[in-house]
Tab-separated table of N, CA and C in Angstrom:
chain	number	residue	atom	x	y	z
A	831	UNK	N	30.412	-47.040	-99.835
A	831	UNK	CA	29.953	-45.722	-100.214
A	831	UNK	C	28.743	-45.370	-99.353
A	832	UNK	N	29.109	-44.218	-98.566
A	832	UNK	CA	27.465	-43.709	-97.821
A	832	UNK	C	27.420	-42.552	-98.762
A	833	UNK	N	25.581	-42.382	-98.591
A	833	UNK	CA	25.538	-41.011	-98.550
A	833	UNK	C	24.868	-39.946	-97.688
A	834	UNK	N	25.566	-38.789	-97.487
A	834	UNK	CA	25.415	-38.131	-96.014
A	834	UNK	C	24.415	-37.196	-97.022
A	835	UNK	N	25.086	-35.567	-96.381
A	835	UNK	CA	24.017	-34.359	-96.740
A	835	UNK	C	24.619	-33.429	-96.880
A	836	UNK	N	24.657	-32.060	-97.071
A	836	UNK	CA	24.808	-31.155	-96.538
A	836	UNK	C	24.508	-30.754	-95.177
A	837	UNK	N	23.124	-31.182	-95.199
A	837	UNK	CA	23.119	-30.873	-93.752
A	837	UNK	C	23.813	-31.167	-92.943
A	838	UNK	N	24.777	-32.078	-93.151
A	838	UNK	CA	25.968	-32.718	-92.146
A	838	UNK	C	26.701	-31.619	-91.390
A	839	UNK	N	27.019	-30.586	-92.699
A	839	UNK	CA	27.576	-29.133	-92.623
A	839	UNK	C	26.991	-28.007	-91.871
A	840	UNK	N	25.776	-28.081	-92.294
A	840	UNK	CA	25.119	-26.786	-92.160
A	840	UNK	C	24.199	-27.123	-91.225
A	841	UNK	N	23.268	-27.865	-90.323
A	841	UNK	CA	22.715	-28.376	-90.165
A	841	UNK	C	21.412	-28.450	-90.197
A	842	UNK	N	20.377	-29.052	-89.758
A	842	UNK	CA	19.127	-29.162	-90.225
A	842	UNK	C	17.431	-28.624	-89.677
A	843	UNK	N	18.371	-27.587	-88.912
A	843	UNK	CA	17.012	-26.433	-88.618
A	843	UNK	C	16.266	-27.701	-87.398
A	844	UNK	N	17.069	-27.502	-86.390
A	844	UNK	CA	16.968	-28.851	-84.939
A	844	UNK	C	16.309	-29.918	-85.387
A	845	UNK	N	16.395	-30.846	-86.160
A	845	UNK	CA	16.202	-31.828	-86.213
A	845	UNK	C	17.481	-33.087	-86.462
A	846	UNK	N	16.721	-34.198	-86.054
A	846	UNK	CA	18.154	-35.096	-85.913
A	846	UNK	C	18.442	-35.686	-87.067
A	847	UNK	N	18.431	-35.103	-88.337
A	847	UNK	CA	18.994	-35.491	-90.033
A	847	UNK	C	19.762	-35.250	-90.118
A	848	UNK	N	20.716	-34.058	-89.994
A	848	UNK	CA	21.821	-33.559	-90.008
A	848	UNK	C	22.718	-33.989	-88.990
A	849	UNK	N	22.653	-34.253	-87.873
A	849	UNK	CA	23.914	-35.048	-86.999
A	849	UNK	C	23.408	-36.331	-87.294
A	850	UNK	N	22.626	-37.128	-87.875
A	850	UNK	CA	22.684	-38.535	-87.991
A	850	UNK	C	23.528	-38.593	-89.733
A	851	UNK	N	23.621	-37.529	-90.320
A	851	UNK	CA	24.658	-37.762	-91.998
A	851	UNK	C	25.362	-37.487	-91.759
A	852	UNK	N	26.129	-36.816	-90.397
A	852	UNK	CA	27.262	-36.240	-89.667
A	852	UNK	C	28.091	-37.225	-89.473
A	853	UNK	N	27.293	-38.350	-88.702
A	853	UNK	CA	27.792	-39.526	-88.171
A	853	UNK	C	28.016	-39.978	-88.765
A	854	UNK	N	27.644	-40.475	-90.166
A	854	UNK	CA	28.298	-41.489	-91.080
A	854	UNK	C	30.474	-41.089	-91.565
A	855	UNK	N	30.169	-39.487	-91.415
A	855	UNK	CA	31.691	-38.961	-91.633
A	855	UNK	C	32.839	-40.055	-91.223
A	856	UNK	N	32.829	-39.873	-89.476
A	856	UNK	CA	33.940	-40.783	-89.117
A	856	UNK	C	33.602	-41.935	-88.916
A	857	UNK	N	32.771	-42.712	-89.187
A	857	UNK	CA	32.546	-44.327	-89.203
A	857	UNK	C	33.171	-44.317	-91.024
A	858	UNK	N	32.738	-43.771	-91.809
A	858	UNK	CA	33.649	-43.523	-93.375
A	858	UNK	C	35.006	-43.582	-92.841
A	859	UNK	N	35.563	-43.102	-92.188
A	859	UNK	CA	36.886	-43.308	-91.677
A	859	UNK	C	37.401	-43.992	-91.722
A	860	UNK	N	37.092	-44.563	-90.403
A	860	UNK	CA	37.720	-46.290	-89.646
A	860	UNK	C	37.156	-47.030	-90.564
A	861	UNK	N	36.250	-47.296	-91.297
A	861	UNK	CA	36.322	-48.639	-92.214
A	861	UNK	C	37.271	-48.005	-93.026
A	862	UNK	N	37.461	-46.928	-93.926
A	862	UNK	CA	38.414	-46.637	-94.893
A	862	UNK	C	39.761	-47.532	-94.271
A	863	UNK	N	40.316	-47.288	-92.911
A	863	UNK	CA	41.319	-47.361	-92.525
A	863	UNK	C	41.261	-48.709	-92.165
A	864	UNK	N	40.058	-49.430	-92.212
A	864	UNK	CA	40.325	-50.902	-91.512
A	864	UNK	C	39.934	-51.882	-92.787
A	865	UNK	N	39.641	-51.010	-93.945
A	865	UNK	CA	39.315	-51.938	-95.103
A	865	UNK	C	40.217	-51.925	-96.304
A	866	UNK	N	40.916	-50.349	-96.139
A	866	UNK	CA	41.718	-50.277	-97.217
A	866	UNK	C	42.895	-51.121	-97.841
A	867	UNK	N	43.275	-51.780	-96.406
A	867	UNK	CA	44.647	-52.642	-96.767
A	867	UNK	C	44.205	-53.865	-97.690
A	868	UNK	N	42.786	-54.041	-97.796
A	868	UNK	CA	42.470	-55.290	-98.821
A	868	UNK	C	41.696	-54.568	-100.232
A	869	UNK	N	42.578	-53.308	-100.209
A	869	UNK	CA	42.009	-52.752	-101.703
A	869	UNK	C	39.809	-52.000	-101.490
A	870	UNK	N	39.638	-51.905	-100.474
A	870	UNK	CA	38.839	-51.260	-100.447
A	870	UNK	C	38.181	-50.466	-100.080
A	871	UNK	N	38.087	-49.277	-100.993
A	871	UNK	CA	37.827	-48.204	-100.901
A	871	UNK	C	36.233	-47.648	-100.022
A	872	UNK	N	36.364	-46.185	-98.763
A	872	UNK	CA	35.039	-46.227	-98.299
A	872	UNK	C	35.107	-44.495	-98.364
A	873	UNK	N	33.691	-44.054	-99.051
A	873	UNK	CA	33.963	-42.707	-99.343
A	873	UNK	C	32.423	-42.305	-99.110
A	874	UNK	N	31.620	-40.897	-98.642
A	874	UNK	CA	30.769	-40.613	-98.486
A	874	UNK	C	30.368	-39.241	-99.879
A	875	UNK	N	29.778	-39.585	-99.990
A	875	UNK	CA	29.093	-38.358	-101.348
A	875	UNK	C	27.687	-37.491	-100.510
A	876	UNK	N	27.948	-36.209	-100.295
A	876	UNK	CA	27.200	-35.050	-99.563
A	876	UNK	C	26.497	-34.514	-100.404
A	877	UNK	N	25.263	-35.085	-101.082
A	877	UNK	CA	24.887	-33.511	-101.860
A	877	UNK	C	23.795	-32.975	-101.144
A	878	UNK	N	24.093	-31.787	-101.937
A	878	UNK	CA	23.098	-30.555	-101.879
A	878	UNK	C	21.408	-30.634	-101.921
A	879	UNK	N	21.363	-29.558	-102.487
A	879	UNK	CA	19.527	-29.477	-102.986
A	879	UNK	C	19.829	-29.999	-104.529
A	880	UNK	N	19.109	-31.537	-104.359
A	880	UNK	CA	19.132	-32.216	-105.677
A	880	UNK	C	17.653	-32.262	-106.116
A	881	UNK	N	17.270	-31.479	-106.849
A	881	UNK	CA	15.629	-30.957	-107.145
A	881	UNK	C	15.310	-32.790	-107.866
A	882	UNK	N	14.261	-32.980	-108.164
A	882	UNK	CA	13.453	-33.847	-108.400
A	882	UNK	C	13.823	-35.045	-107.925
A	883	UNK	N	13.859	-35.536	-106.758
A	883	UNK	CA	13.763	-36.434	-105.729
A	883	UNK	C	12.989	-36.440	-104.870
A	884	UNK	N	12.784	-37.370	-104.062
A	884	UNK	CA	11.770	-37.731	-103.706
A	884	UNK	C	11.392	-36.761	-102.237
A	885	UNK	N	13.270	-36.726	-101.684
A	885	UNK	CA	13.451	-35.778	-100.654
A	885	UNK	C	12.643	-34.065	-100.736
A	886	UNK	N	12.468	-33.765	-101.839
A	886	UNK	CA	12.248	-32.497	-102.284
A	886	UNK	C	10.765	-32.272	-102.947
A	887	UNK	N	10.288	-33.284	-103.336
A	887	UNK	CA	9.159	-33.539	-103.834
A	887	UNK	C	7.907	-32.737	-103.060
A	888	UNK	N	7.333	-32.209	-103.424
A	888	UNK	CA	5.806	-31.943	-102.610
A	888	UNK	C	6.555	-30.728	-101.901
A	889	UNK	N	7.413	-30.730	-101.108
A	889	UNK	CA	8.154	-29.567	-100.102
A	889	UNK	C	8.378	-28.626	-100.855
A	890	UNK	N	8.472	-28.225	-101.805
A	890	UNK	CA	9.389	-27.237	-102.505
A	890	UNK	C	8.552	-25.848	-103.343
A	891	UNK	N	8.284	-24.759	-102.790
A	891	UNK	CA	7.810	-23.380	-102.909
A	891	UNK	C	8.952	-22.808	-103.968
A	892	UNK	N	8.317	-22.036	-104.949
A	892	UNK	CA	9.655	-20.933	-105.660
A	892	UNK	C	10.423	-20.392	-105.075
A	893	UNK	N	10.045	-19.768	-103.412
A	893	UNK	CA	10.688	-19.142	-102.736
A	893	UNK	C	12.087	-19.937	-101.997
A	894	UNK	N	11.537	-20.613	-101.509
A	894	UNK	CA	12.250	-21.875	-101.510
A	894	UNK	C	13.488	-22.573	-102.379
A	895	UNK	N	12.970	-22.445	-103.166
A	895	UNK	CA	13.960	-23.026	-104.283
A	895	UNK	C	15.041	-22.203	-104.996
A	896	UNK	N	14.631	-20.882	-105.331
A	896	UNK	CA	15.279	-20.062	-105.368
A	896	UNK	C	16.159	-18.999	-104.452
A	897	UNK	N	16.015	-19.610	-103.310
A	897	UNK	CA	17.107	-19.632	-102.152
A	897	UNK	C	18.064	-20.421	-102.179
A	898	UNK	N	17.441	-21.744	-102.504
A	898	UNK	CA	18.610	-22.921	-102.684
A	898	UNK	C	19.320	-22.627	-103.780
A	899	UNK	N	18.669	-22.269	-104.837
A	899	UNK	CA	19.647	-22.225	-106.240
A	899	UNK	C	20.555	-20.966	-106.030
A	900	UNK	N	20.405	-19.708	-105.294
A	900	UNK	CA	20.681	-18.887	-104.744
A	900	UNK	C	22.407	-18.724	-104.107
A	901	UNK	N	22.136	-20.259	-103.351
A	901	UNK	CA	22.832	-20.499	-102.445
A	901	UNK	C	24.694	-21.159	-103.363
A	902	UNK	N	24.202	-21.566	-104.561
A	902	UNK	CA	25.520	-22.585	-105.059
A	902	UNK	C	26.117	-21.277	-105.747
A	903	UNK	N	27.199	-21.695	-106.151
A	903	UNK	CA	28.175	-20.981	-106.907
A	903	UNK	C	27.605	-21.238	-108.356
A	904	UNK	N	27.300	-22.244	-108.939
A	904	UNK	CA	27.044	-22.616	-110.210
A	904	UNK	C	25.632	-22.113	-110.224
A	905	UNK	N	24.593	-21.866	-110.018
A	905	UNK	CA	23.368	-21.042	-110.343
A	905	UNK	C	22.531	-21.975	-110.604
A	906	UNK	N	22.195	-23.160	-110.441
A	906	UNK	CA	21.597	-24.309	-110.604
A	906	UNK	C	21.417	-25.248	-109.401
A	907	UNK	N	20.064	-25.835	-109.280
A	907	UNK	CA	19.995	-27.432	-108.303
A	907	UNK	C	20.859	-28.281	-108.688
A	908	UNK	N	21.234	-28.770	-108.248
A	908	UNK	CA	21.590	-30.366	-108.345
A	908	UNK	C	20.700	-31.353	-109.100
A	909	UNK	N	21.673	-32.307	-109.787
A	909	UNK	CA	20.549	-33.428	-110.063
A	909	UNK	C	20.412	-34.677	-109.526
A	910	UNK	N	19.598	-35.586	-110.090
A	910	UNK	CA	20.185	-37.286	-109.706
A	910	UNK	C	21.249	-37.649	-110.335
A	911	UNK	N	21.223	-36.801	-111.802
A	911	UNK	CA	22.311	-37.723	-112.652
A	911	UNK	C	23.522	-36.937	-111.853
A	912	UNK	N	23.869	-35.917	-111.453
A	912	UNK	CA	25.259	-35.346	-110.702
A	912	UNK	C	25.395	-36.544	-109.555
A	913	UNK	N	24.720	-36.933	-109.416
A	913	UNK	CA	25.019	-37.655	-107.809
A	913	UNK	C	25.458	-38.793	-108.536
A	914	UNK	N	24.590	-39.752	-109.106
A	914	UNK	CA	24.721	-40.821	-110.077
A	914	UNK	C	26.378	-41.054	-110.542
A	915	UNK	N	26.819	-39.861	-111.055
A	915	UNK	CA	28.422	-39.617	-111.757
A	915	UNK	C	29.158	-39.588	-111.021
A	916	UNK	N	28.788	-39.064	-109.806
A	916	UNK	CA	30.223	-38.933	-108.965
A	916	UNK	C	29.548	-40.786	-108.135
A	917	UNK	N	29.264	-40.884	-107.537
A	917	UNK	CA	29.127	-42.437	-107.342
A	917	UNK	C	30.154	-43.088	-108.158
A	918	UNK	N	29.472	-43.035	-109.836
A	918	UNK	CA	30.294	-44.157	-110.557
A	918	UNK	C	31.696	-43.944	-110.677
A	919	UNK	N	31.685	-42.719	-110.862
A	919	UNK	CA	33.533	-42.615	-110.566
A	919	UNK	C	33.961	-42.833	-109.660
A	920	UNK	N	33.600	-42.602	-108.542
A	920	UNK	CA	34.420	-43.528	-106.938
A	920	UNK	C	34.490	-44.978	-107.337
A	921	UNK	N	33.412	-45.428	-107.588
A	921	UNK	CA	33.240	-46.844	-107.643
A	921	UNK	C	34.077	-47.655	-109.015
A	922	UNK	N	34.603	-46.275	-110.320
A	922	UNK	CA	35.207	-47.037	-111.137
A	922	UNK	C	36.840	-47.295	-110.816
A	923	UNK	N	37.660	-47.709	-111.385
A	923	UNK	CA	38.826	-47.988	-111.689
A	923	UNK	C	39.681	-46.416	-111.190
A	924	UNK	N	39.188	-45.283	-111.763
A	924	UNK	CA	39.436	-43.770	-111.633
A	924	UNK	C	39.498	-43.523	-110.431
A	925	UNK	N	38.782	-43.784	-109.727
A	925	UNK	CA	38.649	-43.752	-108.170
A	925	UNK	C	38.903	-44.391	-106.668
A	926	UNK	N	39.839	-45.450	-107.411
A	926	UNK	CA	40.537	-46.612	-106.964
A	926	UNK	C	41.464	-46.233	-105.988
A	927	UNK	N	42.142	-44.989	-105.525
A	927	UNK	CA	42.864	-44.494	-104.676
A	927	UNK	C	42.107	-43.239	-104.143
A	928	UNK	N	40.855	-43.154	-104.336
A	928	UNK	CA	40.401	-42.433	-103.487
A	928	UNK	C	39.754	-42.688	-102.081
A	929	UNK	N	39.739	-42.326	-101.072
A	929	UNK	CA	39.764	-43.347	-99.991
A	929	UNK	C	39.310	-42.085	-98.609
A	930	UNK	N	38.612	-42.725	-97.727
A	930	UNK	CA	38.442	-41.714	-96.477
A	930	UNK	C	37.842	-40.083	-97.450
A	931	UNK	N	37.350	-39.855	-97.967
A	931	UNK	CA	37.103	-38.849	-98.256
A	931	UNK	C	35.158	-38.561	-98.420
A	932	UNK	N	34.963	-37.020	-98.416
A	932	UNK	CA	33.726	-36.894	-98.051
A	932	UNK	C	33.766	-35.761	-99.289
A	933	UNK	N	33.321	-36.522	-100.512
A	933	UNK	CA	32.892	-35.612	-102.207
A	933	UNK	C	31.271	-34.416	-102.055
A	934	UNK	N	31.770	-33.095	-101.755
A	934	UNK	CA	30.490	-33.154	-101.493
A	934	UNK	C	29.815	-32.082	-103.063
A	935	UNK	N	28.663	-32.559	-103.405
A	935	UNK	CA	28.418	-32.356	-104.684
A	935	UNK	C	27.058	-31.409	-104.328
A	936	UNK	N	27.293	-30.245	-104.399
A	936	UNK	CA	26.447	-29.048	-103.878
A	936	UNK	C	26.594	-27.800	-104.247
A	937	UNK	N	27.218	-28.164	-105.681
A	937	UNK	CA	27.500	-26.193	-106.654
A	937	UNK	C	28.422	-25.362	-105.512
A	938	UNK	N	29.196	-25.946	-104.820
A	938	UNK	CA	29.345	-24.739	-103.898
A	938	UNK	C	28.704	-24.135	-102.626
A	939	UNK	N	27.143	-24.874	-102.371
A	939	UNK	CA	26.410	-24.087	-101.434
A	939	UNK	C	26.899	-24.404	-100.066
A	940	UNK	N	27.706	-25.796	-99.941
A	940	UNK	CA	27.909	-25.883	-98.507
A	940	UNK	C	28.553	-24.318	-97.621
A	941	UNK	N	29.286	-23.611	-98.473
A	941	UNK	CA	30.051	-22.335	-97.977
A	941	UNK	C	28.900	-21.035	-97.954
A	942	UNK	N	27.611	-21.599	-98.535
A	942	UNK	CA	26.661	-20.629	-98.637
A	942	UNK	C	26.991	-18.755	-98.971
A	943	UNK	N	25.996	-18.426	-98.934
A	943	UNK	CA	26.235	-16.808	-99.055
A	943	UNK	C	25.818	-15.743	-98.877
């Protein structure tokens, strides 16, 4: 399990964060494809603006934030516990044939608006 960004998508206002969570995409790949035949699963989880982390901490203006919340379909940040859930479900029994895939958990904002 990695975890990338959004910015993978969208990218990161020239800095090298966003093509370095980019990169994790197709290396998620080839192990998917070179690990799967022994039952194991390799999947990347993308989120969004997940407010109270550490990433977001200190950085974060109303203006700011309410651009990001702005930005999802669901009208809300992200949390830890959203990220937390989708993790454990890849990682449970439920998620056992999920494989090569990139979950990205961001209300919607990757398509922005």
């Amino acid at each position: 399990m990695f975890i990338s960004s959004i910015a993978a998508f969208r990218g990161s206002g020239g800095t090298s964060y966003g093509p370095m969570k980019a990169a994790l995409h197709p290396y998620a790949f080839d192990l998917a494809s070179a690990l799967g035949p022994r039952g194991i699963t390799v999947n990347v989880v993308a989120p969004g603006f997940i407010e109270d982390t550490e990433f977001f901490r200190g950085t974060m203006d109303d203006e700011r934030r309410t651009m990001l919340v702005g930005q999802t379909h669901t009208g809300r940040a992200g949390t830890p516990q959203d990220i937390a859930e989708t993790v454990h479900w890849l990682a449970s029994p439920g998620g056992g044939h999920v494989t090569a895939q990139i979950i990205q958990v961001n209300g919607g904002a990757e398509r922005g608006r």
